[in-house]
mmCIF file of N, CA and C in Angstrom:
data_model
loop_
_atom_site.group_PDB
_atom_site.id
_atom_site.type_symbol
_atom_site.label_atom_id
_atom_site.label_comp_id
_atom_site.label_asym_id
_atom_site.label_seq_id
_atom_site.Cartn_x
_atom_site.Cartn_y
_atom_site.Cartn_z
ATOM 1 N N MET V 1 0.836 -1.155 0.015
ATOM 2 C CA MET V 1 -0.005 0.001 0.011
ATOM 3 C C MET V 1 0.896 1.228 0.000
ATOM 4 N N CYS V 2 0.585 2.109 -0.875
ATOM 5 C CA CYS V 2 1.343 3.325 -1.007
ATOM 6 C C CYS V 2 0.467 4.503 -0.604
ATOM 7 N N VAL V 3 1.075 5.355 0.245
ATOM 8 C CA VAL V 3 0.296 6.538 0.660
ATOM 9 C C VAL V 3 0.838 7.755 -0.016
ATOM 10 N N ARG V 4 -0.036 8.524 -0.639
ATOM 11 C CA ARG V 4 0.378 9.726 -1.325
ATOM 12 C C ARG V 4 0.226 10.883 -0.362
ATOM 13 N N VAL V 5 1.244 11.696 -0.292
ATOM 14 C CA VAL V 5 1.188 12.847 0.583
ATOM 15 C C VAL V 5 1.284 14.099 -0.318
ATOM 16 N N ASN V 6 0.395 14.954 -0.111
ATOM 17 C CA ASN V 6 0.326 16.193 -0.873
ATOM 18 C C ASN V 6 1.320 17.161 -0.215
ATOM 19 N N SER V 7 2.144 17.802 -1.009
ATOM 20 C CA SER V 7 3.136 18.722 -0.476
ATOM 21 C C SER V 7 2.497 19.891 0.261
ATOM 22 N N ALA V 8 1.250 20.203 -0.016
ATOM 23 C CA ALA V 8 0.539 21.286 0.653
ATOM 24 C C ALA V 8 0.322 20.906 2.116
ATOM 25 N N GLN V 9 0.229 19.603 2.415
ATOM 26 C CA GLN V 9 0.051 19.189 3.794
ATOM 27 C C GLN V 9 1.294 19.601 4.606
ATOM 28 N N PHE V 10 2.467 19.497 4.076
ATOM 29 C CA PHE V 10 3.695 19.854 4.808
ATOM 30 C C PHE V 10 3.820 21.376 4.971
ATOM 31 N N LYS V 11 3.358 22.085 3.985
ATOM 32 C CA LYS V 11 3.482 23.550 4.042
ATOM 33 C C LYS V 11 2.571 24.137 5.112
ATOM 34 N N ASN V 12 1.408 23.516 5.339
ATOM 35 C CA ASN V 12 0.438 24.073 6.287
ATOM 36 C C ASN V 12 0.504 23.431 7.660
ATOM 37 N N ARG V 13 1.435 22.500 7.860
ATOM 38 C CA ARG V 13 1.463 21.854 9.187
ATOM 39 C C ARG V 13 1.976 22.808 10.269
ATOM 40 N N GLN V 14 1.502 22.551 11.481
ATOM 41 C CA GLN V 14 1.897 23.381 12.639
ATOM 42 C C GLN V 14 3.294 23.004 13.098
ATOM 43 N N PRO V 15 4.015 23.927 13.649
ATOM 44 C CA PRO V 15 5.333 23.597 14.197
ATOM 45 C C PRO V 15 5.162 22.569 15.343
ATOM 46 N N PHE V 16 6.197 21.809 15.576
ATOM 47 C CA PHE V 16 6.158 20.782 16.601
ATOM 48 C C PHE V 16 5.976 21.425 17.948
ATOM 49 N N ASP V 17 5.038 20.918 18.710
ATOM 50 C CA ASP V 17 4.736 21.446 20.021
ATOM 51 C C ASP V 17 5.503 20.635 21.046
ATOM 52 N N SER V 18 6.479 21.263 21.641
ATOM 53 C CA SER V 18 7.339 20.588 22.627
ATOM 54 C C SER V 18 6.801 20.679 24.052
ATOM 55 N N SER V 19 5.660 21.316 24.217
ATOM 56 C CA SER V 19 5.147 21.489 25.594
ATOM 57 C C SER V 19 4.796 20.142 26.202
ATOM 58 N N ILE V 20 4.442 19.147 25.421
ATOM 59 C CA ILE V 20 4.120 17.837 25.980
ATOM 60 C C ILE V 20 5.349 17.245 26.634
ATOM 61 N N PHE V 21 6.534 17.486 26.029
ATOM 62 C CA PHE V 21 7.761 16.993 26.613
ATOM 63 C C PHE V 21 8.074 17.694 27.930
ATOM 64 N N ASP V 22 7.749 18.973 27.978
ATOM 65 C CA ASP V 22 7.945 19.739 29.216
ATOM 66 C C ASP V 22 7.060 19.165 30.343
ATOM 67 N N GLU V 23 5.836 18.835 29.969
ATOM 68 C CA GLU V 23 4.919 18.273 30.968
ATOM 69 C C GLU V 23 5.391 16.925 31.455
ATOM 70 N N VAL V 24 5.900 16.104 30.535
ATOM 71 C CA VAL V 24 6.430 14.753 30.899
ATOM 72 C C VAL V 24 7.670 14.961 31.788
ATOM 73 N N ALA V 25 8.504 15.856 31.477
ATOM 74 C CA ALA V 25 9.727 16.124 32.259
ATOM 75 C C ALA V 25 9.343 16.556 33.648
ATOM 76 N N VAL V 26 8.346 17.384 33.794
ATOM 77 C CA VAL V 26 7.871 17.855 35.146
ATOM 78 C C VAL V 26 7.355 16.644 35.918
ATOM 79 N N PHE V 27 6.593 15.778 35.218
ATOM 80 C CA PHE V 27 6.014 14.585 35.891
ATOM 81 C C PHE V 27 7.146 13.709 36.448
ATOM 82 N N PHE V 28 8.159 13.440 35.603
ATOM 83 C CA PHE V 28 9.249 12.573 36.045
ATOM 84 C C PHE V 28 10.122 13.223 37.124
ATOM 85 N N ALA V 29 10.253 14.537 37.011
ATOM 86 C CA ALA V 29 11.008 15.261 38.029
ATOM 87 C C ALA V 29 10.366 15.133 39.379
ATOM 88 N N LYS V 30 9.030 15.024 39.415
ATOM 89 C CA LYS V 30 8.346 14.844 40.713
ATOM 90 C C LYS V 30 8.575 13.454 41.277
ATOM 91 N N LEU V 31 8.900 12.505 40.447
ATOM 92 C CA LEU V 31 9.172 11.131 40.914
ATOM 93 C C LEU V 31 10.549 11.003 41.471
ATOM 94 N N LEU V 32 11.477 11.758 40.928
ATOM 95 C CA LEU V 32 12.872 11.635 41.335
ATOM 96 C C LEU V 32 13.123 12.322 42.692
ATOM 97 N N PRO V 33 14.248 11.962 43.345
ATOM 98 C CA PRO V 33 14.513 12.629 44.660
ATOM 99 C C PRO V 33 14.543 14.140 44.500
ATOM 100 N N ARG V 34 13.959 14.770 45.500
ATOM 101 C CA ARG V 34 13.873 16.211 45.522
ATOM 102 C C ARG V 34 15.160 16.792 46.087
ATOM 103 N N GLU V 35 15.154 18.090 46.280
ATOM 104 C CA GLU V 35 16.309 18.744 46.844
ATOM 105 C C GLU V 35 16.394 18.512 48.351
ATOM 106 N N ASP V 36 15.364 17.859 48.872
ATOM 107 C CA ASP V 36 15.429 17.546 50.320
ATOM 108 C C ASP V 36 16.577 16.605 50.602
ATOM 109 N N ASP V 37 17.532 17.037 51.410
ATOM 110 C CA ASP V 37 18.689 16.222 51.720
ATOM 111 C C ASP V 37 18.497 15.721 53.170
ATOM 112 N N PHE V 38 17.975 14.478 53.222
ATOM 113 C CA PHE V 38 17.647 13.913 54.546
ATOM 114 C C PHE V 38 18.880 13.847 55.470
ATOM 115 N N PHE V 39 20.052 13.504 54.880
ATOM 116 C CA PHE V 39 21.238 13.368 55.713
ATOM 117 C C PHE V 39 21.642 14.725 56.286
ATOM 118 N N GLU V 40 21.443 15.783 55.504
ATOM 119 C CA GLU V 40 21.761 17.144 56.023
ATOM 120 C C GLU V 40 20.771 17.523 57.145
ATOM 121 N N MET V 41 19.511 17.105 56.963
ATOM 122 C CA MET V 41 18.524 17.365 58.039
ATOM 123 C C MET V 41 18.850 16.587 59.318
ATOM 124 N N PHE V 42 19.362 15.344 59.144
ATOM 125 C CA PHE V 42 19.785 14.563 60.328
ATOM 126 C C PHE V 42 20.909 15.328 61.047
ATOM 127 N N ASN V 43 21.861 15.824 60.272
ATOM 128 C CA ASN V 43 22.959 16.591 60.868
ATOM 129 C C ASN V 43 22.458 17.896 61.537
ATOM 130 N N GLN V 44 21.487 18.573 60.938
ATOM 131 C CA GLN V 44 20.951 19.753 61.589
ATOM 132 C C GLN V 44 20.291 19.355 62.902
ATOM 133 N N HIS V 45 19.562 18.253 62.923
ATOM 134 C CA HIS V 45 18.932 17.824 64.153
ATOM 135 C C HIS V 45 19.957 17.471 65.204
ATOM 136 N N ALA V 46 21.033 16.798 64.786
ATOM 137 C CA ALA V 46 22.093 16.440 65.755
ATOM 138 C C ALA V 46 22.768 17.704 66.279
ATOM 139 N N ASP V 47 22.921 18.726 65.459
ATOM 140 C CA ASP V 47 23.495 20.012 65.956
ATOM 141 C C ASP V 47 22.580 20.620 66.996
ATOM 142 N N ARG V 48 21.249 20.578 66.770
ATOM 143 C CA ARG V 48 20.331 21.133 67.749
ATOM 144 C C ARG V 48 20.380 20.318 69.051
ATOM 145 N N THR V 49 20.584 18.999 68.932
ATOM 146 C CA THR V 49 20.704 18.165 70.145
ATOM 147 C C THR V 49 21.941 18.540 70.944
ATOM 148 N N VAL V 50 23.030 18.840 70.246
ATOM 149 C CA VAL V 50 24.287 19.234 70.922
ATOM 150 C C VAL V 50 23.998 20.584 71.629
ATOM 151 N N GLU V 51 23.293 21.492 70.968
ATOM 152 C CA GLU V 51 22.946 22.777 71.614
ATOM 153 C C GLU V 51 22.131 22.568 72.855
ATOM 154 N N VAL V 52 21.149 21.668 72.790
ATOM 155 C CA VAL V 52 20.351 21.368 73.982
ATOM 156 C C VAL V 52 21.249 20.820 75.141
ATOM 157 N N ALA V 53 22.101 19.880 74.793
ATOM 158 C CA ALA V 53 22.996 19.280 75.840
ATOM 159 C C ALA V 53 23.901 20.336 76.423
ATOM 160 N N ARG V 54 24.465 21.205 75.564
ATOM 161 C CA ARG V 54 25.386 22.261 76.118
ATOM 162 C C ARG V 54 24.647 23.220 77.019
ATOM 163 N N ALA V 55 23.475 23.703 76.553
ATOM 164 C CA ALA V 55 22.681 24.601 77.392
ATOM 165 C C ALA V 55 22.240 23.928 78.674
ATOM 166 N N PHE V 56 21.831 22.670 78.600
ATOM 167 C CA PHE V 56 21.375 21.969 79.820
ATOM 168 C C PHE V 56 22.553 21.802 80.793
ATOM 169 N N SER V 57 23.699 21.475 80.298
ATOM 170 C CA SER V 57 24.892 21.359 81.142
ATOM 171 C C SER V 57 25.214 22.674 81.868
ATOM 172 N N LEU V 58 25.132 23.763 81.112
ATOM 173 C CA LEU V 58 25.353 25.075 81.725
ATOM 174 C C LEU V 58 24.232 25.443 82.698
ATOM 175 N N LEU V 59 23.030 25.045 82.415
ATOM 176 C CA LEU V 59 21.922 25.249 83.325
ATOM 177 C C LEU V 59 22.147 24.583 84.660
ATOM 178 N N VAL V 60 22.554 23.325 84.584
ATOM 179 C CA VAL V 60 22.818 22.572 85.841
ATOM 180 C C VAL V 60 24.008 23.155 86.609
ATOM 181 N N ALA V 61 25.074 23.500 85.842
ATOM 182 C CA ALA V 61 26.257 24.071 86.483
ATOM 183 C C ALA V 61 25.981 25.416 87.133
ATOM 184 N N ASN V 62 25.045 26.179 86.624
ATOM 185 C CA ASN V 62 24.750 27.520 87.170
ATOM 186 C C ASN V 62 23.350 27.615 87.756
ATOM 187 N N TYR V 63 22.908 26.526 88.289
ATOM 188 C CA TYR V 63 21.502 26.464 88.775
ATOM 189 C C TYR V 63 21.257 27.419 89.935
ATOM 190 N N SER V 64 22.228 27.720 90.707
ATOM 191 C CA SER V 64 22.008 28.611 91.865
ATOM 192 C C SER V 64 21.838 30.083 91.444
ATOM 193 N N ASP V 65 22.337 30.407 90.278
ATOM 194 C CA ASP V 65 22.159 31.804 89.770
ATOM 195 C C ASP V 65 20.867 31.857 88.932
ATOM 196 N N VAL V 66 19.894 32.582 89.448
ATOM 197 C CA VAL V 66 18.566 32.601 88.855
ATOM 198 C C VAL V 66 18.592 33.184 87.442
ATOM 199 N N ALA V 67 19.347 34.236 87.229
ATOM 200 C CA ALA V 67 19.416 34.878 85.902
ATOM 201 C C ALA V 67 20.010 33.909 84.884
ATOM 202 N N LEU V 68 21.131 33.257 85.240
ATOM 203 C CA LEU V 68 21.798 32.286 84.331
ATOM 204 C C LEU V 68 20.891 31.071 84.114
ATOM 205 N N ARG V 69 20.217 30.654 85.191
ATOM 206 C CA ARG V 69 19.332 29.498 85.056
ATOM 207 C C ARG V 69 18.213 29.783 84.038
ATOM 208 N N GLU V 70 17.638 30.968 84.141
ATOM 209 C CA GLU V 70 16.578 31.348 83.152
ATOM 210 C C GLU V 70 17.127 31.461 81.780
ATOM 211 N N LYS V 71 18.308 32.055 81.650
ATOM 212 C CA LYS V 71 18.965 32.187 80.338
ATOM 213 C C LYS V 71 19.137 30.806 79.671
ATOM 214 N N TYR V 72 19.784 29.876 80.447
ATOM 215 C CA TYR V 72 20.048 28.554 79.821
ATOM 216 C C TYR V 72 18.797 27.755 79.665
ATOM 217 N N ASN V 73 17.823 27.958 80.501
ATOM 218 C CA ASN V 73 16.523 27.281 80.320
ATOM 219 C C ASN V 73 15.884 27.698 79.017
ATOM 220 N N SER V 74 15.935 29.013 78.746
ATOM 221 C CA SER V 74 15.325 29.486 77.456
ATOM 222 C C SER V 74 16.142 28.968 76.256
ATOM 223 N N GLU V 75 17.471 28.826 76.454
ATOM 224 C CA GLU V 75 18.294 28.275 75.356
ATOM 225 C C GLU V 75 17.931 26.794 75.110
ATOM 226 N N VAL V 76 17.684 26.061 76.159
ATOM 227 C CA VAL V 76 17.253 24.679 76.014
ATOM 228 C C VAL V 76 15.951 24.621 75.270
ATOM 229 N N ASP V 77 14.983 25.427 75.666
ATOM 230 C CA ASP V 77 13.670 25.489 75.001
ATOM 231 C C ASP V 77 13.786 25.852 73.544
ATOM 232 N N GLU V 78 14.620 26.860 73.254
ATOM 233 C CA GLU V 78 14.767 27.306 71.871
ATOM 234 C C GLU V 78 15.406 26.231 70.979
ATOM 235 N N ALA V 79 16.451 25.559 71.500
ATOM 236 C CA ALA V 79 17.088 24.520 70.736
ATOM 237 C C ALA V 79 16.143 23.335 70.552
ATOM 238 N N GLU V 80 15.357 23.024 71.553
ATOM 239 C CA GLU V 80 14.377 21.899 71.439
ATOM 240 C C GLU V 80 13.314 22.243 70.396
ATOM 241 N N ARG V 81 12.864 23.471 70.346
ATOM 242 C CA ARG V 81 11.875 23.884 69.332
ATOM 243 C C ARG V 81 12.477 23.802 67.929
ATOM 244 N N ALA V 82 13.764 24.209 67.803
ATOM 245 C CA ALA V 82 14.450 24.080 66.505
ATOM 246 C C ALA V 82 14.579 22.639 66.087
ATOM 247 N N ALA V 83 14.865 21.789 67.022
ATOM 248 C CA ALA V 83 14.960 20.341 66.689
ATOM 249 C C ALA V 83 13.601 19.787 66.251
ATOM 250 N N ASP V 84 12.554 20.268 66.942
ATOM 251 C CA ASP V 84 11.157 19.819 66.599
ATOM 252 C C ASP V 84 10.840 20.287 65.168
ATOM 253 N N ARG V 85 11.307 21.499 64.795
ATOM 254 C CA ARG V 85 11.060 21.978 63.409
ATOM 255 C C ARG V 85 11.776 21.119 62.388
ATOM 256 N N VAL V 86 12.993 20.681 62.706
ATOM 257 C CA VAL V 86 13.732 19.824 61.800
ATOM 258 C C VAL V 86 12.994 18.468 61.650
ATOM 259 N N THR V 87 12.515 17.973 62.781
ATOM 260 C CA THR V 87 11.756 16.691 62.742
ATOM 261 C C THR V 87 10.503 16.881 61.847
ATOM 262 N N HIS V 88 9.838 17.984 62.005
ATOM 263 C CA HIS V 88 8.652 18.260 61.214
ATOM 264 C C HIS V 88 9.033 18.328 59.709
ATOM 265 N N ASP V 89 10.127 18.989 59.427
ATOM 266 C CA ASP V 89 10.557 19.179 58.050
ATOM 267 C C ASP V 89 10.906 17.818 57.411
ATOM 268 N N VAL V 90 11.542 16.938 58.193
ATOM 269 C CA VAL V 90 11.876 15.623 57.672
ATOM 270 C C VAL V 90 10.595 14.846 57.374
ATOM 271 N N ASN V 91 9.659 14.853 58.323
ATOM 272 C CA ASN V 91 8.371 14.103 58.090
ATOM 273 C C ASN V 91 7.598 14.710 56.946
ATOM 274 N N LYS V 92 7.656 16.002 56.750
ATOM 275 C CA LYS V 92 6.975 16.624 55.645
ATOM 276 C C LYS V 92 7.656 16.247 54.329
ATOM 277 N N ALA V 93 8.989 16.254 54.308
ATOM 278 C CA ALA V 93 9.714 15.853 53.125
ATOM 279 C C ALA V 93 9.469 14.396 52.747
ATOM 280 N N LEU V 94 9.268 13.550 53.721
ATOM 281 C CA LEU V 94 8.953 12.171 53.423
ATOM 282 C C LEU V 94 7.639 12.027 52.662
ATOM 283 N N LEU V 95 6.677 12.891 52.978
ATOM 284 C CA LEU V 95 5.396 12.855 52.295
ATOM 285 C C LEU V 95 5.510 13.321 50.871
ATOM 286 N N LYS V 96 6.446 14.212 50.579
ATOM 287 C CA LYS V 96 6.583 14.773 49.249
ATOM 288 C C LYS V 96 7.524 14.036 48.383
ATOM 289 N N THR V 97 8.420 13.193 48.922
ATOM 290 C CA THR V 97 9.466 12.568 48.144
ATOM 291 C C THR V 97 9.085 11.153 47.764
ATOM 292 N N PHE V 98 9.147 10.856 46.474
ATOM 293 C CA PHE V 98 8.730 9.550 45.940
ATOM 294 C C PHE V 98 9.858 8.540 46.198
ATOM 295 N N ILE V 99 11.073 8.936 45.866
ATOM 296 C CA ILE V 99 12.235 8.074 46.010
ATOM 297 C C ILE V 99 13.119 8.646 47.080
ATOM 298 N N THR V 100 13.379 7.898 48.166
ATOM 299 C CA THR V 100 14.217 8.368 49.274
ATOM 300 C C THR V 100 15.531 7.640 49.231
ATOM 301 N N PRO V 101 16.589 8.258 49.784
ATOM 302 C CA PRO V 101 17.919 7.632 49.764
ATOM 303 C C PRO V 101 18.006 6.309 50.535
ATOM 304 N N ILE V 102 17.208 6.184 51.602
ATOM 305 C CA ILE V 102 17.080 4.939 52.344
ATOM 306 C C ILE V 102 15.613 4.720 52.572
ATOM 307 N N ASP V 103 15.242 3.597 53.089
ATOM 308 C CA ASP V 103 13.813 3.262 53.316
ATOM 309 C C ASP V 103 13.126 4.343 54.126
ATOM 310 N N ARG V 104 11.952 4.740 53.679
ATOM 311 C CA ARG V 104 11.244 5.827 54.390
ATOM 312 C C ARG V 104 10.909 5.483 55.789
ATOM 313 N N GLU V 105 10.622 4.199 56.090
ATOM 314 C CA GLU V 105 10.354 3.812 57.476
ATOM 315 C C GLU V 105 11.626 4.011 58.349
ATOM 316 N N GLN V 106 12.766 3.757 57.799
ATOM 317 C CA GLN V 106 14.001 3.965 58.555
ATOM 318 C C GLN V 106 14.231 5.462 58.781
ATOM 319 N N ILE V 107 13.983 6.292 57.807
ATOM 320 C CA ILE V 107 14.089 7.728 57.969
ATOM 321 C C ILE V 107 13.182 8.203 59.070
ATOM 322 N N HIS V 108 11.916 7.758 58.988
ATOM 323 C CA HIS V 108 10.913 8.167 59.955
ATOM 324 C C HIS V 108 11.318 7.710 61.385
ATOM 325 N N SER V 109 11.756 6.467 61.488
ATOM 326 C CA SER V 109 12.150 5.931 62.811
ATOM 327 C C SER V 109 13.379 6.695 63.373
ATOM 328 N N LEU V 110 14.314 6.959 62.464
ATOM 329 C CA LEU V 110 15.570 7.575 62.925
ATOM 330 C C LEU V 110 15.293 8.990 63.448
ATOM 331 N N ILE V 111 14.581 9.792 62.654
ATOM 332 C CA ILE V 111 14.344 11.201 63.057
ATOM 333 C C ILE V 111 13.519 11.271 64.340
ATOM 334 N N ASN V 112 12.526 10.354 64.476
ATOM 335 C CA ASN V 112 11.698 10.395 65.668
ATOM 336 C C ASN V 112 12.493 9.870 66.894
ATOM 337 N N ALA V 113 13.404 8.909 66.699
ATOM 338 C CA ALA V 113 14.226 8.437 67.788
ATOM 339 C C ALA V 113 15.187 9.573 68.190
ATOM 340 N N MET V 114 15.716 10.294 67.228
ATOM 341 C CA MET V 114 16.603 11.391 67.544
ATOM 342 C C MET V 114 15.852 12.468 68.327
ATOM 343 N N ASP V 115 14.599 12.745 67.900
ATOM 344 C CA ASP V 115 13.840 13.785 68.581
ATOM 345 C C ASP V 115 13.407 13.380 69.977
ATOM 346 N N ASP V 116 13.203 12.091 70.171
ATOM 347 C CA ASP V 116 12.848 11.583 71.527
ATOM 348 C C ASP V 116 14.019 11.428 72.453
ATOM 349 N N GLY V 117 15.231 11.650 71.866
ATOM 350 C CA GLY V 117 16.460 11.489 72.681
ATOM 351 C C GLY V 117 16.903 10.042 72.825
ATOM 352 N N GLY V 118 16.384 9.179 71.941
ATOM 353 C CA GLY V 118 16.686 7.747 72.027
ATOM 354 C C GLY V 118 18.024 7.401 71.362
ATOM 355 N N ILE V 119 18.688 8.359 70.799
ATOM 356 C CA ILE V 119 19.940 8.043 70.155
ATOM 357 C C ILE V 119 21.052 8.837 70.842
#
């Protein structure tokens, strides 16, 4: 079977629409790992834990001084809230990320154990 093509068909054709490829690229980009760096967030949480430990140590060492006790108590609270924000960010990133660097259950367990002080 031979198909005849009129040259007028080629002259009147629309330019190639590449927007479909853009949509497909966006779709696949959503499946791939995002910019969320779980290991960096683990490090941030560990840094906040160190801040809590340092402030708590100073709080205990200066417990008799009311002004210092209040200062270090507020530092403990502030560092704990910062650690809670990191935990929240990790759990939020888990919901948005299709492919994670390690098993999502392990990420969830690790960050929650870190937040509970279990590590």
